[in-house]
XYZ file of C-alpha atoms in Angstrom:
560
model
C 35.332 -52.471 -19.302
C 32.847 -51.124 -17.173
C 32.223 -47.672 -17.724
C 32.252 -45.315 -14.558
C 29.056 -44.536 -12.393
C 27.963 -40.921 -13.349
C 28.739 -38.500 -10.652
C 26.082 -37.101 -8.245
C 27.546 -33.617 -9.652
C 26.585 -34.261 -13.238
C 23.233 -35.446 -12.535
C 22.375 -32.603 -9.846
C 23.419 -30.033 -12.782
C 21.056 -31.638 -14.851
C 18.005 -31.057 -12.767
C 19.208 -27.876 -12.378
C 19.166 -27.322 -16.011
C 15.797 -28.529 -16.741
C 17.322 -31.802 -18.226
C 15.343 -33.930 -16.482
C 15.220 -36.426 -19.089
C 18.840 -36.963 -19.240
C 19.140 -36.781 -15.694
C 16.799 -39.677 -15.570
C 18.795 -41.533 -17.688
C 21.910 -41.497 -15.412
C 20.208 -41.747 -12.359
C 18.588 -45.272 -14.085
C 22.397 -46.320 -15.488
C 23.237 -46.237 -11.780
C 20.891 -47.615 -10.315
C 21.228 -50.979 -12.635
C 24.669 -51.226 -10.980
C 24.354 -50.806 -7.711
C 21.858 -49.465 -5.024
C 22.163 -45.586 -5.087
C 24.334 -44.211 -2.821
C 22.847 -41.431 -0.889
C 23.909 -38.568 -2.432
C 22.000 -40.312 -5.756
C 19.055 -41.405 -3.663
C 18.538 -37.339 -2.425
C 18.779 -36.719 -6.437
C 16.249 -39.159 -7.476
C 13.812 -37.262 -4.823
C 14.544 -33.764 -6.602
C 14.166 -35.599 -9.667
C 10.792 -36.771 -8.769
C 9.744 -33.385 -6.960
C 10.494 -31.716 -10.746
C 8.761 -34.157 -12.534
C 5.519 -33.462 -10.095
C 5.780 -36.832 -8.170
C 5.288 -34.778 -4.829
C 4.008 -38.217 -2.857
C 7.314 -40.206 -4.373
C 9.358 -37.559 -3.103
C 8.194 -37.409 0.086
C 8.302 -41.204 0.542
C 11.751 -41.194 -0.297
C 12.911 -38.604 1.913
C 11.158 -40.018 4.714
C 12.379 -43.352 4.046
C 15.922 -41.955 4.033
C 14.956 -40.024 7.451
C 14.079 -43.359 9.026
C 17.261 -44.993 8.419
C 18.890 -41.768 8.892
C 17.766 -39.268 11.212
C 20.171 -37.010 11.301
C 20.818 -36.687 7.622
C 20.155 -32.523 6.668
C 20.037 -33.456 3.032
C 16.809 -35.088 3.244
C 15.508 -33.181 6.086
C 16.454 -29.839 4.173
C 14.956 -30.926 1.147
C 11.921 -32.198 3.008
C 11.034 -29.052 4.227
C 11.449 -27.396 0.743
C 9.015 -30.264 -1.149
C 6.215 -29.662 1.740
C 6.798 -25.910 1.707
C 6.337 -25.374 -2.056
C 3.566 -28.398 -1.989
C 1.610 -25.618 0.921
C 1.919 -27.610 3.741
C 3.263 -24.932 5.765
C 2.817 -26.090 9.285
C 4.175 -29.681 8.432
C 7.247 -28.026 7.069
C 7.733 -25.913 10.101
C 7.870 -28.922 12.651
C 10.112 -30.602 10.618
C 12.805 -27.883 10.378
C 11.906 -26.874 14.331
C 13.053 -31.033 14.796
C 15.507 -31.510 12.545
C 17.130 -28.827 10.400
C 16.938 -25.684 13.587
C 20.028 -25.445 15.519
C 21.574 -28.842 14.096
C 25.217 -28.948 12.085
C 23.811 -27.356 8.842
C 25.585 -24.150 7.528
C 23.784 -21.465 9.119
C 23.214 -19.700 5.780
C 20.996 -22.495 4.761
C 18.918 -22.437 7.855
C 18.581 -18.580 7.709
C 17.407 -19.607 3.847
C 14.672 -21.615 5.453
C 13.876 -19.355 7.578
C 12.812 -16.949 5.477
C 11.073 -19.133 3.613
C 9.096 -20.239 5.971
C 7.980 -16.964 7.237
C 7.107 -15.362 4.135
C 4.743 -15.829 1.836
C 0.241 -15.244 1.394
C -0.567 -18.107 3.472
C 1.743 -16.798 6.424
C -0.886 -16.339 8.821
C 0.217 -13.659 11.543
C -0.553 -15.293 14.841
C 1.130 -18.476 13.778
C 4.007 -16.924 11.853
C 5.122 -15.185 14.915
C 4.307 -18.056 17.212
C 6.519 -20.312 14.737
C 9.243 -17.559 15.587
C 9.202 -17.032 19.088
C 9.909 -20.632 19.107
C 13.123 -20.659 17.339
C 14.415 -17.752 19.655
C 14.026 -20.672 22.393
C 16.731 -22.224 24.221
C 19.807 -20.445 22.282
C 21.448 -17.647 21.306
C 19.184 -15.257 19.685
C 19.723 -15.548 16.152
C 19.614 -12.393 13.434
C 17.472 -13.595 10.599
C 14.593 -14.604 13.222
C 14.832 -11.351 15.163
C 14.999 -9.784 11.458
C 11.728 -11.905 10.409
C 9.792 -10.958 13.504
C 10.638 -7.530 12.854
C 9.467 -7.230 9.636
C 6.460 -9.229 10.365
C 5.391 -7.527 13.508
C 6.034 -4.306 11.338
C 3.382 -5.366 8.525
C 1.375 -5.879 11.206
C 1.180 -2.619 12.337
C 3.106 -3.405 15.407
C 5.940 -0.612 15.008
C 6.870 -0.808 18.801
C 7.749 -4.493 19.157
C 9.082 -4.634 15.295
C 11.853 -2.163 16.432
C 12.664 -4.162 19.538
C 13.266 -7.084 17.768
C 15.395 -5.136 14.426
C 17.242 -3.657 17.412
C 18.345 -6.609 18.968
C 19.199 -8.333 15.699
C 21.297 -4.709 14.718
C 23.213 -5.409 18.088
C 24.461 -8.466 16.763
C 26.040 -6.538 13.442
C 25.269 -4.817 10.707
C 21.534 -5.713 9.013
C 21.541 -6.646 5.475
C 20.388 -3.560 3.487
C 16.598 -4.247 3.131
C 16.527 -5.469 6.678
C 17.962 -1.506 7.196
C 15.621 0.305 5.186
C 12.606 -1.225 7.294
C 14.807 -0.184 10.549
C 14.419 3.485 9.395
C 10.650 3.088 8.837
C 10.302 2.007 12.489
C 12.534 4.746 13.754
C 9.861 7.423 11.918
C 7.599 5.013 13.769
C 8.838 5.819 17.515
C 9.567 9.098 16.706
C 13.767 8.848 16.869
C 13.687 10.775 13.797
C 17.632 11.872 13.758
C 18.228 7.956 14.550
C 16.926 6.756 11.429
C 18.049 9.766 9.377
C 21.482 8.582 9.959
C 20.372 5.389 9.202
C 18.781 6.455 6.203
C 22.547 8.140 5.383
C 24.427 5.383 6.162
C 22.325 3.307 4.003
C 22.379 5.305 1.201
C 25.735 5.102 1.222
C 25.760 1.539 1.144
C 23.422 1.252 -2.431
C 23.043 4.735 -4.052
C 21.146 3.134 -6.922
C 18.138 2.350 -4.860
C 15.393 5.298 -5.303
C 13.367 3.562 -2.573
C 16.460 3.871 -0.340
C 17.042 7.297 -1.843
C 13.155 8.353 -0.698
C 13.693 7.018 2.743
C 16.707 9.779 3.090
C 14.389 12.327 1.687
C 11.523 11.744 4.706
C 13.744 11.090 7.293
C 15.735 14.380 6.614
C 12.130 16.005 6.402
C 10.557 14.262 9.954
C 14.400 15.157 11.730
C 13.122 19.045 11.186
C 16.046 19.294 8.043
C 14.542 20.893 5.410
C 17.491 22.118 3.901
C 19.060 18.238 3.724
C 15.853 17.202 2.705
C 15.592 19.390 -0.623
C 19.225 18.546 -0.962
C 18.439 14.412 -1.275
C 15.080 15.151 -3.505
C 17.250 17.043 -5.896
C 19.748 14.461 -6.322
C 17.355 11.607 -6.283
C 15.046 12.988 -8.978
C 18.574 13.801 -11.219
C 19.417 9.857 -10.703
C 16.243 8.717 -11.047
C 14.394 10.718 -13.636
C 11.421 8.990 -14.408
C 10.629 7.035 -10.730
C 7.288 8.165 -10.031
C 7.377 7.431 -6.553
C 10.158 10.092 -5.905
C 7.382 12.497 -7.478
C 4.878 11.512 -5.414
C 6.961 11.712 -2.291
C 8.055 15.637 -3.904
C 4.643 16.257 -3.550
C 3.971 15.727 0.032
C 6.896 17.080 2.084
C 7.572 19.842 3.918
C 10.757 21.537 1.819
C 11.465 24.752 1.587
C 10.543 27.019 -1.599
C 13.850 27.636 -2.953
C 14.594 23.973 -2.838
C 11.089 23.170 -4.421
C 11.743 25.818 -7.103
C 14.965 24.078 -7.921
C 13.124 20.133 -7.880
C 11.003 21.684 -10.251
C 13.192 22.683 -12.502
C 14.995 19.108 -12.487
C 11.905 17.706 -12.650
C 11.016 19.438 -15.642
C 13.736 18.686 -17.707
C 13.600 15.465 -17.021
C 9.506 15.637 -18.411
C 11.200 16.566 -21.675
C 14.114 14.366 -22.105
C 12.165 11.202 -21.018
C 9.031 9.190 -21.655
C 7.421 9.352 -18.421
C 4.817 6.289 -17.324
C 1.034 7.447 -16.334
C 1.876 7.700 -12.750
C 4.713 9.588 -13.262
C 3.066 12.151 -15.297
C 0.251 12.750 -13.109
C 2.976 13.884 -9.774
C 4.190 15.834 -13.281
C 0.839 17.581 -13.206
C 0.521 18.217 -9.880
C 3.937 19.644 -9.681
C 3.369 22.176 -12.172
C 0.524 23.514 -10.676
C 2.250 24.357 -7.656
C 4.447 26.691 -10.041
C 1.224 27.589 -11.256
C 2.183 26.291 -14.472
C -1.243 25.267 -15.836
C -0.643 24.825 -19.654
C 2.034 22.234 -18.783
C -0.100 20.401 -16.452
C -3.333 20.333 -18.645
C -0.452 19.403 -21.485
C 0.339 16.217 -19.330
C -3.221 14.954 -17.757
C -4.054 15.129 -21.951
C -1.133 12.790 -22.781
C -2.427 9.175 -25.087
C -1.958 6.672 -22.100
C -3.599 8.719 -19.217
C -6.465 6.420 -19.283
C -4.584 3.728 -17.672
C -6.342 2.959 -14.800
C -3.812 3.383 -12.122
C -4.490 6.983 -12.804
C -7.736 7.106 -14.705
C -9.459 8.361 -11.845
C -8.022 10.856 -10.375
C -7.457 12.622 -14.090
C -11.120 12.366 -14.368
C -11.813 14.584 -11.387
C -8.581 16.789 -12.116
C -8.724 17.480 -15.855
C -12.149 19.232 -15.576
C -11.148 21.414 -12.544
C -8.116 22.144 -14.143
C -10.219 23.167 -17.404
C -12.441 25.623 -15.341
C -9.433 27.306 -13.654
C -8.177 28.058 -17.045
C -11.583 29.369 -18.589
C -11.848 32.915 -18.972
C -8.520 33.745 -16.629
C -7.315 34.150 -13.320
C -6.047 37.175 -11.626
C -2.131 36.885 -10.453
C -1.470 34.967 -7.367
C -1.945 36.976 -3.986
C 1.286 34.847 -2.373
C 3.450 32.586 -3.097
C 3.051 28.793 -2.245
C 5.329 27.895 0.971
C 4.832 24.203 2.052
C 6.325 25.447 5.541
C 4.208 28.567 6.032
C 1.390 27.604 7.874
C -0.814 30.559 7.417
C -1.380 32.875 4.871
C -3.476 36.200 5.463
C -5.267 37.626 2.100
C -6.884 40.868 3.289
C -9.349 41.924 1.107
C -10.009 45.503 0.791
C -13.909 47.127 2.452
C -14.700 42.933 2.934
C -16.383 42.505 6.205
C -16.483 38.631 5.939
C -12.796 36.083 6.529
C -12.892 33.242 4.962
C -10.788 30.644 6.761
C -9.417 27.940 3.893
C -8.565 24.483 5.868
C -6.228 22.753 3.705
C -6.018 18.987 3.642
C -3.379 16.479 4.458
C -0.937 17.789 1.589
C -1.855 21.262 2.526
C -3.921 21.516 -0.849
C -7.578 22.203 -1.281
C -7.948 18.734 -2.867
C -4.899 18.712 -5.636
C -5.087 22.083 -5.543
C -2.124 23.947 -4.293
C -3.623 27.202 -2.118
C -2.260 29.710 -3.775
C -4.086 28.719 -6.396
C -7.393 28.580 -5.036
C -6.728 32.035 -4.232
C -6.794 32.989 -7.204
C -9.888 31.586 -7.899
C -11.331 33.019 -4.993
C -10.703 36.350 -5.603
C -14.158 36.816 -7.475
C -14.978 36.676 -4.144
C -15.597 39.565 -1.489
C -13.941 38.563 1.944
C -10.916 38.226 3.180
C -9.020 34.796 3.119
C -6.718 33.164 5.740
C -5.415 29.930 4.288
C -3.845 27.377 7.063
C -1.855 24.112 6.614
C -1.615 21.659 8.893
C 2.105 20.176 9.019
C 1.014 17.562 11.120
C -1.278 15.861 9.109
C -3.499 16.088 11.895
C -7.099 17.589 10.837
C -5.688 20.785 13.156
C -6.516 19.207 16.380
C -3.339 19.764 17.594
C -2.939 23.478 16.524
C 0.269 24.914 14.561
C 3.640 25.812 15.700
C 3.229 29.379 14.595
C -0.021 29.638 15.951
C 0.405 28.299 19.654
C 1.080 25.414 21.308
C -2.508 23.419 20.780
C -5.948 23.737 19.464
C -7.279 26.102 22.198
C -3.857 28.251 21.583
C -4.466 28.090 17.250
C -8.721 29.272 18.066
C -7.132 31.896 20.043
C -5.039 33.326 17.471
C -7.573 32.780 14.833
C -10.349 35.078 16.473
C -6.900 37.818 16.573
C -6.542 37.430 13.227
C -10.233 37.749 12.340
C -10.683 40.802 14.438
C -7.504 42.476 13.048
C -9.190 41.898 9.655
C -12.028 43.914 10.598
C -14.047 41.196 10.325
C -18.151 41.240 11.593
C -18.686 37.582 9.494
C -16.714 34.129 9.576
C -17.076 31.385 7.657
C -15.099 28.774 6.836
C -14.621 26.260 4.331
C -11.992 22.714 3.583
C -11.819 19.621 1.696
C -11.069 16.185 3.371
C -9.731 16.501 6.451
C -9.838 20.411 6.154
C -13.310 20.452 6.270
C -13.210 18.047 9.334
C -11.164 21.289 10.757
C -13.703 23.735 9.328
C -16.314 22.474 11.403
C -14.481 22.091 14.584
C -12.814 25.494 14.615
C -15.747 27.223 12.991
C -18.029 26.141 15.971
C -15.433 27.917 18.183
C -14.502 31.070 16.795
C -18.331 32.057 16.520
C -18.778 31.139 12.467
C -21.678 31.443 10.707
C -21.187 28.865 8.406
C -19.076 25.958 7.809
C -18.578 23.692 4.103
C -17.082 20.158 4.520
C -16.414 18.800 0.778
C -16.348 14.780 1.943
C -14.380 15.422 5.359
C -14.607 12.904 7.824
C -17.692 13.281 10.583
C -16.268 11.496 13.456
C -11.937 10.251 13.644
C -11.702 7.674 15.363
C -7.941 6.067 16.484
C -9.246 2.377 17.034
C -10.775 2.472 13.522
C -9.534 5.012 10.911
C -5.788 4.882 10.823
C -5.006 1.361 9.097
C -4.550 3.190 6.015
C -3.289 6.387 6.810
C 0.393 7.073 5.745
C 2.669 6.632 9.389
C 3.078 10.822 9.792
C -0.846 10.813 9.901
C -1.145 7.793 12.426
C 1.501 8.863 14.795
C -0.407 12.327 15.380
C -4.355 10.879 15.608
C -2.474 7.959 17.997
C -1.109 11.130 20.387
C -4.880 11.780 21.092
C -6.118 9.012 22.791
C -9.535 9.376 22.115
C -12.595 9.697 19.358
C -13.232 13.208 18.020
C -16.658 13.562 17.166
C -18.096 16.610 15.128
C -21.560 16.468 16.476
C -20.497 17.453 20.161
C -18.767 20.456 18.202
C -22.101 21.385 16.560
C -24.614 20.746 19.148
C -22.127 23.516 20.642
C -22.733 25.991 18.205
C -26.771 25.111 16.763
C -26.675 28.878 15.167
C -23.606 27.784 12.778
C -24.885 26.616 9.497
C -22.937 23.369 8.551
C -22.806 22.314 4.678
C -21.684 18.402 4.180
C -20.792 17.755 0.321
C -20.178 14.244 -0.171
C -20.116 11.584 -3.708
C -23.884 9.592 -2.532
C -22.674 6.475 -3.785
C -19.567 6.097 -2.021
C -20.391 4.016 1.132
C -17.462 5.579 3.693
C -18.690 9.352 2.468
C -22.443 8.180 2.942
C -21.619 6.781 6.608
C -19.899 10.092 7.780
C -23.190 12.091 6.395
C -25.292 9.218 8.149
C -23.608 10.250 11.789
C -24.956 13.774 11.010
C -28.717 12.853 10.536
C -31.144 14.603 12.593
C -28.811 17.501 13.220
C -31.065 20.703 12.450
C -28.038 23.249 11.201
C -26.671 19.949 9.108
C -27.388 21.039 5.368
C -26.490 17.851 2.749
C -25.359 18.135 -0.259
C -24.869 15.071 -1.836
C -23.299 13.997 -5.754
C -26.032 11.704 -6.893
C -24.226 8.823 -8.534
C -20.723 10.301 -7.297
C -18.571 7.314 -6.015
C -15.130 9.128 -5.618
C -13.254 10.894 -3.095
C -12.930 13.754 -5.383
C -15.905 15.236 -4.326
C -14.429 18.831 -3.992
C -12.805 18.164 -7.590
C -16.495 17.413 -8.649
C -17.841 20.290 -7.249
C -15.288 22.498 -8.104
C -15.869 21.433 -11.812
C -19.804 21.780 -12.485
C -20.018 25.282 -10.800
C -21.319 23.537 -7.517
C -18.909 25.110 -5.286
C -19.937 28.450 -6.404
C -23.828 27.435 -5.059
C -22.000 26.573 -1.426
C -19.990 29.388 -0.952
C -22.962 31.961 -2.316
C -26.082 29.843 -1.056
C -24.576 28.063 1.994
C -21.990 30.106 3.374
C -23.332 33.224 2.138
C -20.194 35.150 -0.031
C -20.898 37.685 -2.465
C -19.177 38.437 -5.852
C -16.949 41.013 -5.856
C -18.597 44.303 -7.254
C -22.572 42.223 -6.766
C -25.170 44.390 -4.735
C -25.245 44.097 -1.412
């Protein structure tokens, strides 16, 4: 008796498996009965696309295509064999012809779809091209308005991304990654209560995700709810214990000090009851010095492991800082660190001179918190105003608590200067800080300004690319190129220190704008090829030259 033909099931398992040898086997018992059927003929092409036989395959599918056009078997798997083989565009026409819009289950067209629009050798202008076309002549479907949105969004494209994720939300609810990307391009556009119930919503749907979890945490921050914001942080860092991008994101946003305090606290007890990863350890570091917790800190950048080079650098410019700051003592603080108070006024006793402090983008003077800064600058004689930018924005667009805009901000400046007593400004910042000391130093009347590394010119059309979205959504609102030499051919008499690494070639283009400038004094790092330049300096003594040579401080208790 003849013994059955093996079934298509069995063999299809095989493959499957990784049995290709016995699947061969079967496949050859059948095919020395009859001619395959064509549910065995597809199998013998995955059988030869596993084995490597990529031209077989292909043969085969198209021969099956010729006697059968319609068949989505062959068609299906023909656009799978040239997609993995890289013939992208190939792959595209044939599931445009014969797969799009025809009787397959739409779950395995929405499978090719996504496969066909993701991947390194995606080019933009054709992936989106490839995707307008399937929204042609039909019903708009989801997973193509979901795929333009998330490629228009990688592309920096934030306003037509949320078009298109809005049009595919109409249609029902977007699967949960689809959702988390729909909050990033509310932040985008500004509807910053839309996506924080989003972000809610969603992290209802998968409380295990700390990326989901940190979306919550920003939105809460950008919809002006601090107090909801500190609330998620806390319970995302006590879920997530060692995720170091929830410690990076602590960092950065604008909570309030209670709820910071109380992080911290979490924070540190998760430091001691796990094993934290480099990266981890580092926001660690950071975080304690905010609490001005400097043997912890110094404890962590020292930790076996910190050489691993995802955080090798920037432990290189802390760790020395961080050893200076602890040399020989520091007074107590002068105030407390607030990350929402944007000014802080340290008068200073018989000084005649303010220093204004420009903090950077995380309202630091580099990684370190102002407060303590202060501290270190209390050697000096002057009084200190410290100002943080909750914009992100360089101060070109003043601060709430200081007026409405930059003219509004100088304004109250020059008050608080001349209810200091002042007869002397100068002004100092790191990174974009010192972009700000310049600018505003020119217009309250300073006599000198220190940039450690700021930028020289900001341009919209060229600089924001890399810039976190906050950052890129306030340059974007000013429509035009700021450019520090107009503010210093304005004010010649102001002396204007640039400290910058020499070897680094975006720090050594910003200097190169300022050439020729008589009141432009360099200072550059020979063979520095960081962005820590203020670490640097603040390390070898350097800043102490700047603030006593260039903008002319004296030590407290030095003759006059």
């Amino acid at each position: 008796m003849q013994e059955p033909a093996p079934s298509a099931a069995a063999i299809r398992e095989l493959i499957r498996a990784g049995e290709l040898e016995a699947a061969q086997r079967l496949l050859a018992a059948a095919e020395a009965r009859t001619p395959l059927p064509a549910a065995l003929l597809l199998l013998r092409g995955d059988l030869l696309a596993r084995t490597g036989d990529v031209a077989g395959a292909e043969a085969l599918l198209r021969g099956v295509l010729r006697q059968a056009p319609g068949d989505q078997g062959a068609a299906q798997r023909l656009v799978r064999l040239l997609r993995e083989a890289g013939r992208l565009v190939e792959a595209r026409d044939i599931f445009r012809a014969l797969v799009w819009r025809g009787p397959a289950a739409a779950e395995v067209q929405d499978r090719l779809v996504n496969q066909l629009s993701s991947g390194a050798d995606c080019e933009p202008a054709a992936t989106l091209a490839f995707l307008a076309a399937l929204l042609e002549g039909g019903e708009p479907r989801p997973v193509v308005l979901l795929r333009q949105a998330v490629f228009l969004a990688r592309q920096q494209q934030p306003g037509p991304a949320l078009q298109a994720m809005d049009r595919a939300r109409a249609a029902g609810p977007l699967p949960v990654y689809a959702a988390g990307i729909h909050v990033d391009l509310l932040l985008a556009a500004g509807r910053d209560h839309d996506a924080l119930a989003e972000a809610q919503a969603l992290q209802a749907r998968a409380p295990e995700d700390p990326r989901l979890a940190e979306k919550l945490v920003i939105a809460a921050a950008a919809a002006g709810e601090p107090g909801l914001a500190g609330e998620a942080m806390e319970a995302a860092v006590a879920r997530h214990p060692t995720d170091w991008w929830l410690l990076f994101r602590f960092g950065r946003l604008p909570l309030r000090r209670e709820a910071v305090t109380r992080i911290f606290a979490q924070i540190e007890a998760n430091a001691r009851q796990h094993t934290l990863q480099p990266r981890a350890l580092f926001q660690y570091a950071l975080a304690c010095l905010e609490q001005q917790a400097l043997a912890p800190a110094a404890a962590a950048l020292e930790t076996p492991g910190m050489d691993d080079p995802a955080v090798a650098p920037m432990v290189a410019a802390l760790a020395p800082a961080l050893r200076r700051l602890r040399q020989g003592g520091l007074p107590p603080a002068r105030f407390a660190e607030d990350r929402l108070r944007e000014v802080e006024v340290v008068p200073q006793p018989g000084a005649a001179t303010v220093l204004l402090v420009f903090g950077g983008v995380m309202g630091r003077f580099s990684y370190l918190p102002l407060a303590l800064f202060d501290r270190w600058l209390q050697r000096y004689d002057c009084h200190a105003v410290h100002l943080r930018d909750p914009l992100g924005a360089a101060f070109l667009q003043g601060l709430p608590s200081l007026g409405a805009d930059e003219a509004a901000m100088a304004e109250a400046l020059a008050a608080i200067c001349r209810d200091l007593g002042a007869r002397r400004i100068v002004t100092l910042g790191a990174s974009v800080g010192g972009f700000a000391a310049a600018r505003l130093g020119s217009r309250l009347g300073a006599t000198a300004a220190l940039s450690l590394a700021g930028p020289t010119l900001l341009d919209p059309a060229v600089d924001l690319a890399a810039r976190p979205q906050h950052v890129r959504n306030a340059f974007e609102r000013l429509k035009a190129r700021v450019d520090l030499r107009d503010d210093l051919a304005r004010r010649p008499s102001m002396r204007f220190l640039y400290a910058y690494s020499a070897e680094r070639p975006r720090h050594a283009a910003q200097m190169q704008l300022l050439d020729g400038i008589p009141n432009v004094m360099p200072w550059p790092f020979p063979g520095e090829d960081t962005s820590f330049t203020a670490l640097r300096a603040f390390a070898d003594g350097s800043l102490d030259a700047m603030l006593e040579q260039g903008l002319g401080l004296r030590r407290c208790g030095a003759a006059a």
